[in-house]
Short mmCIF file of C-alpha atoms (C1' of nucleotides) in Angstrom, two decimals:
data_model
loop_
_atom_site.label_atom_id
_atom_site.label_comp_id
_atom_site.label_asym_id
_atom_site.label_seq_id
_atom_site.Cartn_x
_atom_site.Cartn_y
_atom_site.Cartn_z
CA MET A 1353 -21.96 -62.50 35.79
CA PRO A 1354 -19.83 -64.51 38.25
CA GLN A 1355 -18.57 -67.68 36.68
CA ARG A 1356 -18.86 -71.01 38.43
CA GLN A 1357 -15.91 -72.11 40.52
CA THR A 1358 -14.29 -75.11 38.96
CA SER A 1359 -11.83 -75.85 41.69
CA MET A 1360 -11.28 -75.50 45.37
CA ARG A 1361 -8.41 -73.13 44.64
CA GLU A 1362 -10.74 -70.68 42.93
CA ALA A 1363 -13.29 -70.98 45.71
CA ILE A 1364 -10.62 -70.03 48.23
CA LEU A 1365 -9.46 -67.08 46.13
CA ASP A 1366 -13.01 -65.84 45.78
CA ALA A 1367 -13.87 -66.17 49.47
CA ALA A 1368 -10.61 -64.55 50.54
CA GLU A 1369 -11.11 -61.59 48.22
CA GLU A 1370 -14.64 -61.11 49.50
CA LEU A 1371 -13.54 -61.20 53.15
CA PHE A 1372 -10.39 -59.09 52.69
CA SER A 1373 -12.32 -56.43 50.77
CA LYS A 1374 -14.83 -56.21 53.61
CA SER A 1375 -12.61 -56.33 56.68
CA GLY A 1376 -9.03 -55.90 55.57
CA PHE A 1377 -6.17 -58.36 55.61
CA ARG A 1378 -5.18 -58.70 59.23
CA ALA A 1379 -8.70 -58.90 60.59
CA VAL A 1380 -9.54 -61.99 58.53
CA SER A 1381 -8.19 -65.33 59.70
CA MET A 1382 -7.41 -68.25 57.47
CA ARG A 1383 -10.00 -70.20 59.42
CA GLU A 1384 -12.70 -67.77 58.32
CA ILE A 1385 -11.56 -68.11 54.73
CA ALA A 1386 -11.60 -71.88 55.01
CA GLN A 1387 -15.11 -71.85 56.41
CA ALA A 1388 -16.46 -69.37 53.86
CA SER A 1389 -15.00 -71.25 50.92
CA GLY A 1390 -15.85 -74.69 52.19
CA ALA A 1391 -12.18 -75.61 52.03
CA ASN A 1392 -10.04 -77.15 54.68
CA LEU A 1393 -7.63 -74.99 56.64
CA GLY A 1394 -4.69 -77.07 55.47
CA SER A 1395 -5.72 -76.72 51.83
CA ILE A 1396 -5.08 -73.00 51.89
CA SER A 1397 -1.50 -73.55 52.92
CA TYR A 1398 -1.21 -76.28 50.32
CA HIS A 1399 -2.37 -74.03 47.48
CA PHE A 1400 -0.85 -70.71 48.49
CA GLY A 1401 1.90 -71.48 50.97
CA SER A 1402 1.01 -68.73 53.38
CA LYS A 1403 -1.51 -66.00 54.05
CA ASP A 1404 0.76 -63.51 52.25
CA GLY A 1405 0.94 -65.92 49.34
CA LEU A 1406 -2.85 -65.94 49.17
CA LEU A 1407 -2.91 -62.15 49.02
CA ARG A 1408 -0.29 -62.18 46.29
CA ALA A 1409 -2.38 -64.67 44.30
CA ILE A 1410 -5.41 -62.38 44.48
CA TYR A 1411 -3.35 -59.53 43.07
CA ASP A 1412 -1.88 -61.75 40.37
CA GLN A 1413 -5.37 -62.79 39.31
CA HIS A 1414 -6.68 -59.25 38.87
CA SER A 1415 -3.89 -56.82 38.14
CA GLY A 1416 -3.21 -58.07 34.64
CA PRO A 1417 -6.78 -57.81 33.32
CA MET A 1418 -7.48 -54.59 35.22
CA ASN A 1419 -4.42 -52.81 33.87
CA ARG A 1420 -5.12 -54.08 30.37
CA ARG A 1421 -8.61 -52.65 30.70
CA ARG A 1422 -7.27 -49.31 31.87
CA SER A 1423 -4.76 -49.19 29.01
CA GLU A 1424 -7.50 -49.84 26.47
CA LEU A 1425 -9.74 -47.16 27.92
CA LEU A 1426 -6.82 -44.72 28.05
CA ASN A 1427 -6.00 -45.36 24.40
CA GLU A 1428 -9.62 -44.79 23.41
CA ALA A 1429 -9.72 -41.58 25.42
CA GLN A 1430 -6.51 -40.28 23.90
CA ARG A 1431 -7.98 -40.56 20.41
CA ILE A 1432 -10.45 -37.79 21.24
CA ARG A 1433 -9.35 -34.57 19.52
CA ASP A 1434 -11.00 -31.90 21.64
CA PRO A 1435 -8.80 -31.40 24.74
CA GLU A 1436 -11.77 -30.65 27.03
CA ASP A 1437 -13.62 -33.80 26.08
CA ARG A 1438 -10.38 -35.74 26.17
CA LEU A 1439 -9.66 -34.66 29.73
CA ALA A 1440 -13.01 -35.93 30.98
CA ALA A 1441 -12.58 -39.19 29.08
CA ILE A 1442 -9.13 -39.76 30.56
CA VAL A 1443 -10.37 -39.15 34.10
CA ARG A 1444 -13.22 -41.52 33.45
CA ALA A 1445 -10.88 -44.16 32.05
CA PHE A 1446 -8.65 -43.77 35.06
CA ILE A 1447 -11.28 -44.68 37.62
CA LEU A 1448 -13.95 -46.64 35.76
CA PRO A 1449 -12.29 -50.06 36.17
CA SER A 1450 -12.02 -49.45 39.92
CA LEU A 1451 -15.67 -48.55 40.31
CA SER A 1452 -17.24 -50.87 37.79
CA GLU A 1453 -19.14 -53.71 39.43
CA ALA A 1454 -18.57 -56.13 36.56
CA ASP A 1455 -15.33 -56.27 34.63
CA GLY A 1456 -15.25 -59.88 33.57
CA SER A 1457 -13.46 -61.22 36.60
CA VAL A 1458 -15.34 -62.87 39.43
CA GLY A 1459 -16.96 -60.32 41.69
CA GLY A 1460 -16.16 -57.27 39.59
CA GLY A 1461 -13.47 -54.63 39.70
CA ALA A 1462 -15.01 -52.71 42.58
CA ARG A 1463 -14.39 -55.53 45.02
CA PHE A 1464 -10.72 -55.76 44.12
CA ALA A 1465 -10.39 -51.98 44.25
CA ARG A 1466 -11.99 -51.92 47.68
CA LEU A 1467 -9.57 -54.63 48.76
CA ARG A 1468 -6.64 -52.54 47.56
CA ALA A 1469 -7.93 -49.46 49.35
CA VAL A 1470 -8.51 -51.25 52.63
CA VAL A 1471 -5.27 -53.24 52.56
CA MET A 1472 -3.27 -50.17 51.52
CA ALA A 1473 -4.56 -48.34 54.57
CA GLU A 1474 -3.35 -51.19 56.77
CA ARG A 1475 0.20 -50.56 55.65
CA HIS A 1476 0.82 -54.20 55.07
CA GLU A 1477 4.36 -54.25 53.69
CA GLU A 1478 3.92 -57.03 51.17
CA ALA A 1479 0.76 -55.41 49.83
CA GLN A 1480 2.38 -51.99 49.50
CA LYS A 1481 5.19 -53.49 47.46
CA ILE A 1482 2.79 -55.33 45.17
CA ILE A 1483 0.59 -52.27 44.67
CA ALA A 1484 3.49 -49.97 43.87
CA GLU A 1485 5.02 -52.42 41.39
CA THR A 1486 1.73 -53.14 39.69
CA PHE A 1487 0.06 -49.76 39.49
CA ASN A 1488 2.80 -47.16 39.27
CA PRO A 1489 3.56 -47.66 35.55
CA ILE A 1490 -0.05 -47.33 34.44
CA ASN A 1491 -0.61 -44.39 36.78
CA LEU A 1492 2.35 -42.62 35.21
CA ALA A 1493 0.88 -43.24 31.77
CA PHE A 1494 -2.31 -41.51 32.88
CA ILE A 1495 -0.35 -38.59 34.30
CA ASP A 1496 1.44 -38.22 30.98
CA ALA A 1497 -1.89 -38.20 29.16
CA LEU A 1498 -3.27 -35.58 31.54
CA GLN A 1499 -0.18 -33.44 31.03
CA GLU A 1500 -0.85 -33.46 27.30
CA CYS A 1501 -4.33 -32.06 27.90
CA LEU A 1502 -2.98 -29.48 30.34
CA PRO A 1503 0.41 -28.39 28.98
CA HIS A 1504 0.36 -25.14 30.94
CA LEU A 1505 0.27 -26.93 34.33
CA PRO A 1506 3.42 -27.88 36.26
CA ARG A 1507 3.70 -31.65 36.44
CA ALA A 1508 3.74 -31.47 40.25
CA ASP A 1509 0.25 -29.96 40.23
CA ILE A 1510 -1.01 -32.74 37.99
CA VAL A 1511 0.50 -35.34 40.30
CA TRP A 1512 -1.13 -33.74 43.33
CA ARG A 1513 -4.55 -33.63 41.69
CA THR A 1514 -4.20 -37.20 40.47
CA HIS A 1515 -3.32 -38.16 44.03
CA PHE A 1516 -6.48 -36.45 45.29
CA LEU A 1517 -8.51 -38.25 42.68
CA LEU A 1518 -7.15 -41.59 43.87
CA GLY A 1519 -7.94 -40.53 47.44
CA ALA A 1520 -11.53 -39.65 46.59
CA VAL A 1521 -12.06 -43.01 44.89
CA SER A 1522 -10.40 -44.90 47.71
CA TYR A 1523 -12.42 -43.11 50.38
CA THR A 1524 -15.66 -43.73 48.55
CA LEU A 1525 -14.89 -47.43 48.25
CA ILE A 1526 -13.96 -47.71 51.92
CA ASN A 1527 -16.77 -45.58 53.37
CA PRO A 1528 -19.68 -45.49 50.93
CA TRP A 1529 -22.23 -45.07 53.74
CA ARG A 1530 -20.69 -41.75 54.78
CA VAL A 1531 -22.19 -39.96 51.80
CA ALA A 1532 -25.67 -41.13 52.66
CA ARG A 1533 -25.15 -40.20 56.29
CA LEU A 1534 -23.98 -36.65 55.56
CA SER A 1535 -26.75 -36.04 53.05
CA ASP A 1536 -29.60 -37.65 55.02
CA GLY A 1537 -29.94 -40.27 52.32
CA GLU A 1538 -30.26 -37.76 49.48
CA ALA A 1539 -26.99 -38.97 47.93
CA ASP A 1540 -26.13 -42.66 47.77
CA GLY A 1541 -22.49 -43.70 48.16
CA GLU A 1542 -23.26 -47.25 47.12
CA ASN A 1543 -24.63 -46.13 43.75
CA THR A 1544 -21.72 -46.65 41.39
CA GLN A 1545 -23.17 -44.59 38.54
CA GLU A 1546 -23.83 -41.63 40.79
CA ALA A 1547 -20.38 -41.86 42.37
CA LEU A 1548 -18.73 -42.03 38.97
CA ALA A 1549 -20.61 -39.02 37.62
CA GLN A 1550 -19.89 -36.93 40.72
CA ILE A 1551 -16.23 -37.81 40.95
CA VAL A 1552 -15.48 -37.28 37.25
CA HIS A 1553 -17.22 -33.93 37.28
CA ALA A 1554 -15.39 -32.73 40.40
CA ALA A 1555 -12.01 -34.02 39.25
CA VAL A 1556 -12.23 -32.43 35.82
CA ALA A 1557 -12.98 -29.08 37.46
CA ALA A 1558 -9.99 -29.53 39.76
CA PHE A 1559 -7.66 -30.39 36.86
CA ARG A 1560 -8.85 -27.37 34.91
CA ALA A 1561 -7.95 -24.99 37.72
CA PRO A 1562 -4.91 -22.78 37.08
CA ALA A 1563 -1.53 -23.68 38.53
CA THR A 1564 -1.41 -23.73 42.31
CA ASP A 1565 0.40 -20.80 43.82
CA GLY A 1566 2.06 -21.89 47.05
CA ALA A 1567 1.55 -18.46 48.61
CA ALA A 1568 -2.20 -18.60 47.98
CA ALA A 1569 -2.78 -21.14 50.71
CA MET B 903 6.83 -28.59 70.96
CA PRO B 904 5.75 -31.78 72.74
CA GLN B 905 5.15 -31.22 76.41
CA ARG B 906 6.76 -33.44 79.02
CA GLN B 907 4.73 -36.37 80.23
CA THR B 908 3.78 -35.98 83.83
CA SER B 909 2.31 -39.39 84.37
CA MET B 910 2.46 -42.93 83.13
CA ARG B 911 -1.09 -42.58 81.88
CA GLU B 912 -0.09 -39.82 79.51
CA ALA B 913 2.97 -41.75 78.37
CA ILE B 914 0.76 -44.68 77.45
CA LEU B 915 -1.69 -42.43 75.58
CA ASP B 916 1.15 -40.83 73.67
CA ALA B 917 2.83 -44.10 72.73
CA ALA B 918 -0.45 -45.70 71.73
CA GLU B 919 -1.42 -42.78 69.51
CA GLU B 920 1.97 -42.87 67.84
CA LEU B 921 1.80 -46.60 67.16
CA PHE B 922 -1.87 -46.64 66.11
CA SER B 923 -1.33 -43.75 63.71
CA LYS B 924 1.55 -45.63 62.10
CA SER B 925 0.21 -49.17 61.89
CA GLY B 926 -3.49 -49.06 62.70
CA PHE B 927 -5.37 -50.46 65.66
CA ARG B 928 -5.41 -54.20 65.19
CA ALA B 929 -1.78 -54.49 64.15
CA VAL B 930 -0.48 -52.95 67.39
CA SER B 931 -0.46 -55.15 70.46
CA MET B 932 -0.80 -53.91 74.00
CA ARG B 933 2.63 -55.36 74.68
CA GLU B 934 4.15 -53.10 72.04
CA ILE B 935 2.43 -50.11 73.61
CA ALA B 936 3.70 -51.14 77.03
CA GLN B 937 7.25 -51.44 75.76
CA ALA B 938 7.18 -48.15 73.82
CA SER B 939 5.75 -46.20 76.74
CA GLY B 940 7.90 -47.84 79.40
CA ALA B 941 4.74 -48.94 81.17
CA ASN B 942 3.79 -52.33 82.41
CA LEU B 943 1.30 -54.41 80.47
CA GLY B 944 -1.01 -54.57 83.44
CA SER B 945 -0.95 -50.79 83.84
CA ILE B 946 -2.67 -50.28 80.53
CA SER B 947 -5.60 -52.37 81.65
CA TYR B 948 -5.58 -50.59 84.99
CA HIS B 949 -5.81 -47.13 83.39
CA PHE B 950 -8.03 -47.81 80.40
CA GLY B 951 -9.81 -51.08 81.11
CA SER B 952 -9.32 -52.52 77.65
CA LYS B 953 -7.70 -51.89 74.30
CA ASP B 954 -10.93 -50.36 73.05
CA GLY B 955 -10.98 -48.16 76.15
CA LEU B 956 -7.51 -46.94 75.29
CA LEU B 957 -8.66 -46.00 71.79
CA ARG B 958 -11.67 -44.20 73.23
CA ALA B 959 -9.39 -42.26 75.59
CA ILE B 960 -7.26 -41.08 72.68
CA TYR B 961 -10.37 -39.77 70.92
CA ASP B 962 -11.63 -38.12 74.11
CA GLN B 963 -8.32 -36.34 74.50
CA HIS B 964 -8.30 -34.83 71.02
CA SER B 965 -11.81 -34.48 69.66
CA GLY B 966 -12.85 -31.67 71.99
CA PRO B 967 -9.95 -29.32 71.24
CA MET B 968 -9.89 -30.23 67.55
CA ASN B 969 -13.58 -29.53 67.01
CA ARG B 970 -13.35 -26.31 69.02
CA ARG B 971 -10.52 -25.26 66.76
CA ARG B 972 -12.51 -26.09 63.66
CA SER B 973 -15.53 -24.17 64.96
CA GLU B 974 -13.39 -21.09 65.61
CA LEU B 975 -11.83 -21.23 62.16
CA LEU B 976 -15.25 -21.74 60.57
CA ASN B 977 -16.65 -18.73 62.39
CA GLU B 978 -13.73 -16.59 61.27
CA ALA B 979 -14.16 -17.78 57.70
CA GLN B 980 -17.88 -17.08 57.70
CA ARG B 981 -17.25 -13.44 58.58
CA ILE B 982 -15.64 -12.90 55.17
CA ARG B 983 -18.04 -10.97 52.94
CA ASP B 984 -16.83 -11.91 49.47
CA PRO B 985 -18.29 -15.35 48.65
CA GLU B 986 -15.25 -16.43 46.60
CA ASP B 987 -12.79 -15.63 49.37
CA ARG B 988 -15.16 -17.09 51.92
CA LEU B 989 -15.34 -20.41 50.08
CA ALA B 990 -11.56 -20.80 50.12
CA ALA B 991 -11.40 -19.82 53.79
CA ILE B 992 -14.07 -22.38 54.72
CA VAL B 993 -12.29 -25.16 52.86
CA ARG B 994 -9.08 -24.19 54.56
CA ALA B 995 -10.73 -24.12 57.98
CA PHE B 996 -12.22 -27.53 57.28
CA ILE B 997 -8.91 -29.31 56.79
CA LEU B 998 -6.26 -27.17 58.49
CA PRO B 999 -6.65 -28.76 61.95
CA SER B 1000 -6.21 -32.21 60.40
CA LEU B 1001 -3.04 -31.29 58.58
CA SER B 1002 -1.44 -28.94 61.06
CA GLU B 1003 1.56 -30.50 62.75
CA ALA B 1004 1.16 -28.50 65.96
CA ASP B 1005 -2.24 -27.70 67.39
CA GLY B 1006 -1.39 -27.47 71.06
CA SER B 1007 -1.90 -31.12 71.87
CA VAL B 1008 0.99 -33.53 72.14
CA GLY B 1009 2.15 -34.67 68.73
CA GLY B 1010 0.02 -32.28 66.69
CA GLY B 1011 -3.28 -32.66 64.89
CA ALA B 1012 -1.81 -34.49 61.93
CA ARG B 1013 -0.95 -37.53 63.99
CA PHE B 1014 -4.48 -37.83 65.34
CA ALA B 1015 -5.92 -37.25 61.88
CA ARG B 1016 -3.69 -39.98 60.49
CA LEU B 1017 -4.86 -42.26 63.27
CA ARG B 1018 -8.48 -41.56 62.37
CA ALA B 1019 -7.82 -42.22 58.71
CA VAL B 1020 -6.01 -45.49 59.32
CA VAL B 1021 -8.41 -46.78 61.96
CA MET B 1022 -11.43 -45.79 59.88
CA ALA B 1023 -10.12 -47.89 57.01
CA GLU B 1024 -9.91 -50.89 59.34
CA ARG B 1025 -13.65 -50.74 59.91
CA HIS B 1026 -13.25 -51.16 63.62
CA GLU B 1027 -16.81 -50.90 64.91
CA GLU B 1028 -16.10 -49.03 68.10
CA ALA B 1029 -13.96 -46.52 66.20
CA GLN B 1030 -16.57 -45.96 63.52
CA LYS B 1031 -19.16 -45.19 66.17
CA ILE B 1032 -16.88 -42.72 67.92
CA ILE B 1033 -15.91 -41.00 64.69
CA ALA B 1034 -19.49 -40.63 63.48
CA GLU B 1035 -20.68 -39.27 66.83
CA THR B 1036 -17.80 -36.86 67.16
CA PHE B 1037 -17.35 -35.49 63.66
CA ASN B 1038 -20.74 -35.60 61.97
CA PRO B 1039 -22.16 -32.47 63.65
CA ILE B 1040 -19.19 -30.28 62.81
CA ASN B 1041 -19.02 -31.69 59.28
CA LEU B 1042 -22.68 -30.78 58.79
CA ALA B 1043 -21.93 -27.25 59.98
CA PHE B 1044 -19.25 -26.97 57.30
CA ILE B 1045 -21.61 -28.29 54.65
CA ASP B 1046 -24.17 -25.66 55.67
CA ALA B 1047 -21.52 -22.96 55.38
CA LEU B 1048 -20.52 -24.22 51.94
CA GLN B 1049 -24.14 -24.26 50.82
CA GLU B 1050 -24.40 -20.57 51.74
CA CYS B 1051 -21.47 -19.80 49.44
CA LEU B 1052 -22.94 -21.95 46.68
CA PRO B 1053 -26.72 -21.48 46.84
CA HIS B 1054 -27.19 -22.63 43.26
CA LEU B 1055 -25.77 -26.13 43.95
CA PRO B 1056 -27.92 -29.08 45.05
CA ARG B 1057 -26.99 -30.12 48.55
CA ALA B 1058 -26.18 -33.63 47.32
CA ASP B 1059 -23.43 -32.22 45.10
CA ILE B 1060 -21.94 -30.32 48.02
CA VAL B 1061 -21.99 -33.47 50.15
CA TRP B 1062 -20.28 -35.48 47.40
CA ARG B 1063 -17.54 -32.88 46.95
CA THR B 1064 -17.05 -32.58 50.70
CA HIS B 1065 -16.75 -36.35 50.80
CA PHE B 1066 -14.06 -36.22 48.09
CA LEU B 1067 -12.24 -33.52 50.04
CA LEU B 1068 -12.19 -35.74 53.11
CA GLY B 1069 -10.94 -38.59 50.94
CA ALA B 1070 -8.10 -36.52 49.53
CA VAL B 1071 -6.99 -35.46 53.01
CA SER B 1072 -7.28 -38.99 54.35
CA TYR B 1073 -5.35 -40.49 51.46
CA THR B 1074 -2.59 -37.93 51.79
CA LEU B 1075 -2.24 -38.66 55.49
CA ILE B 1076 -2.15 -42.42 54.93
CA ASN B 1077 0.13 -42.46 51.87
CA PRO B 1078 2.22 -39.27 51.80
CA TRP B 1079 5.09 -41.04 50.03
CA ARG B 1080 2.89 -41.78 47.00
CA VAL B 1081 3.04 -38.18 45.84
CA ALA B 1082 6.82 -38.16 45.87
CA ARG B 1083 6.91 -41.50 44.09
CA LEU B 1084 4.59 -40.46 41.28
CA SER B 1085 6.39 -37.15 40.76
CA ASP B 1086 9.96 -38.42 41.04
CA GLY B 1087 10.43 -36.34 44.17
CA GLU B 1088 9.28 -33.10 42.55
CA ALA B 1089 6.27 -32.91 44.86
CA ASP B 1090 6.57 -33.76 48.55
CA GLY B 1091 3.62 -35.46 50.25
CA GLU B 1092 5.16 -34.99 53.67
CA ASN B 1093 5.28 -31.21 53.25
CA THR B 1094 2.19 -30.00 55.07
CA GLN B 1095 2.23 -26.49 53.63
CA GLU B 1096 2.48 -27.78 50.08
CA ALA B 1097 -0.25 -30.35 50.66
CA LEU B 1098 -2.54 -27.72 52.18
CA ALA B 1099 -2.03 -25.27 49.31
CA GLN B 1100 -2.61 -27.94 46.68
CA ILE B 1101 -5.66 -29.46 48.27
CA VAL B 1102 -7.40 -26.15 49.02
CA HIS B 1103 -6.80 -24.96 45.48
CA ALA B 1104 -8.11 -28.17 43.92
CA ALA B 1105 -11.12 -28.41 46.24
CA VAL B 1106 -12.21 -24.82 45.67
CA ALA B 1107 -12.15 -25.43 41.92
CA ALA B 1108 -14.24 -28.56 42.40
CA PHE B 1109 -16.81 -26.76 44.57
CA ARG B 1110 -17.10 -23.95 42.02
CA ALA B 1111 -17.99 -26.37 39.24
CA PRO B 1112 -21.62 -26.24 38.09
CA ALA B 1113 -24.11 -28.82 39.32
CA THR B 1114 -23.31 -32.38 38.32
CA ASP B 1115 -25.52 -33.75 35.61
CA GLY B 1116 -25.96 -37.48 36.08
CA ALA B 1117 -26.16 -38.06 32.34
CA ALA B 1118 -22.78 -36.38 31.77
CA ALA B 1119 -20.87 -39.27 33.25
"C1'" DG C 1234 -5.62 -82.77 46.97
"C1'" DT C 1235 -7.96 -83.00 51.11
"C1'" DC C 1236 -8.24 -84.17 55.73
"C1'" DT C 1237 -7.00 -84.33 61.14
"C1'" DA C 1238 -4.10 -83.18 64.60
"C1'" DT C 1239 -0.87 -80.43 66.44
"C1'" DA C 1240 3.34 -77.40 67.12
"C1'" DT C 1241 4.49 -72.84 68.36
"C1'" DA C 1242 3.68 -68.26 69.18
"C1'" DC C 1243 1.01 -64.43 70.20
"C1'" DT C 1244 -3.33 -62.10 71.65
"C1'" DG C 1245 -6.23 -59.34 75.35
"C1'" DA C 1246 -7.40 -59.64 79.91
"C1'" DT C 1247 -7.03 -60.63 84.90
"C1'" DA C 1248 -5.73 -62.13 89.77
"C1'" DG C 1249 -3.01 -61.07 93.42
"C1'" DA C 1250 1.56 -59.74 95.64
"C1'" DC C 1251 3.83 -55.54 96.73
"C1'" DG D 746 -0.32 -47.59 90.82
"C1'" DT D 747 2.93 -50.96 89.31
"C1'" DC D 748 4.56 -55.45 89.04
"C1'" DT D 749 4.65 -60.86 87.90
"C1'" DA D 750 2.44 -64.75 86.45
"C1'" DT D 751 -0.91 -66.79 84.08
"C1'" DC D 752 -5.44 -67.98 81.85
"C1'" DA D 753 -8.07 -68.81 77.85
"C1'" DG D 754 -8.45 -67.89 73.27
"C1'" DT D 755 -6.72 -67.42 68.63
"C1'" DA D 756 -3.29 -67.04 65.10
"C1'" DT D 757 -0.30 -69.18 61.20
"C1'" DA D 758 1.92 -72.97 59.67
"C1'" DT D 759 3.05 -77.88 59.21
"C1'" DA D 760 3.46 -83.08 59.57
"C1'" DG D 761 1.47 -87.09 58.23
"C1'" DA D 762 -2.71 -90.26 57.37
"C1'" DC D 763 -5.71 -91.12 53.60
#
DNA sequence: GTCTATATACTGATAGAC
DNA sequence: GTCTATCAGTATATAGAC
């Protein structure tokens, strides 16, 4: 449930996140953000200094809670004894906060995840730095947890499959309509529950595959 | 081996593709393209009419040969009798032209695939239309071929897993350095052979998984 | 903190000489 | 087909009134 905006600053943050997640960073002008939030153009500079500063503020607002959430879910998952069940729980914990529509923050985790995916693809330097700093540590924690479930696998294979998992999530957030288009509407890319079930199932199967033999390709 | 440019028009196409694939569509100005290609700013408008026209010309140049290549590889793969081997060959045929560094055209298929991935993420309307028109038919042919290997799977599951496969390829093309970063250099995202082996292996395992049960998520 | 007005730079596109 | 010059539009950022 989105909470009421108490200040102009929050209204700007909310509008900017909405617009950036839809169209990317470069394509959205500060004028559009001003109009959507009801703020004045000058106010944005006053509160955030620059457009980059606004982007940084959006990350600051979300990355703490989101990574805390992922840590909690990872800890819960790691308590599961059975390695098969644990693997699925870890995968689920890894991506749930990115797909969940409501995670306590305004607009839900999916919007921020979509923003990250879109902005990452733009190769905006500032954004790449922020993302790497913020998400690498927690990603490495997940890789360690996966390695514990799959001790026979080379770490490189686990990294590759984790990378593919991130790619699948990112692609689904950026192009949800593609699933519907390729399936004639039978599958629905906008349906978070369906996406989560499909992606966890596919990823677990991929992780369970034996080590990749380079010559086999 | 890149072939020599015989005309200014080709030089512009080549420079534009290089820049778009690196930084996306919106971030690259026509002036940058002019400078990189040695052409005059006015010449770009003369040859391609507009910036959108230039993007369209890049697609026109590549999509024909690339889809022909994918059709050939798909046909070859479909001749394999054993369903297990055939599945791997189809997956390989699906993504090889996008990852291959040299496919006969200037700069290789990987550069054009990276361009598609980056531009797609920008949600440029013109580009989305072109991509859907050009790649949906061949993608549906691959899905049909996969369904033949996996007759027990609901088509929706095959579409979802194909979607994830496209996401993994796209993500790897956009962020190859992420693999090296997460693995401390042990895995190399820029190594096409390694990426191909890893992604085919993981995708085949995902396709072979039983049907996804919605309740299991 | 919020507003107007504006400085400065860059964008895609075009007209017209050569 | 290539050039220069330029138009009209938009961008971010800022200075200063209130």
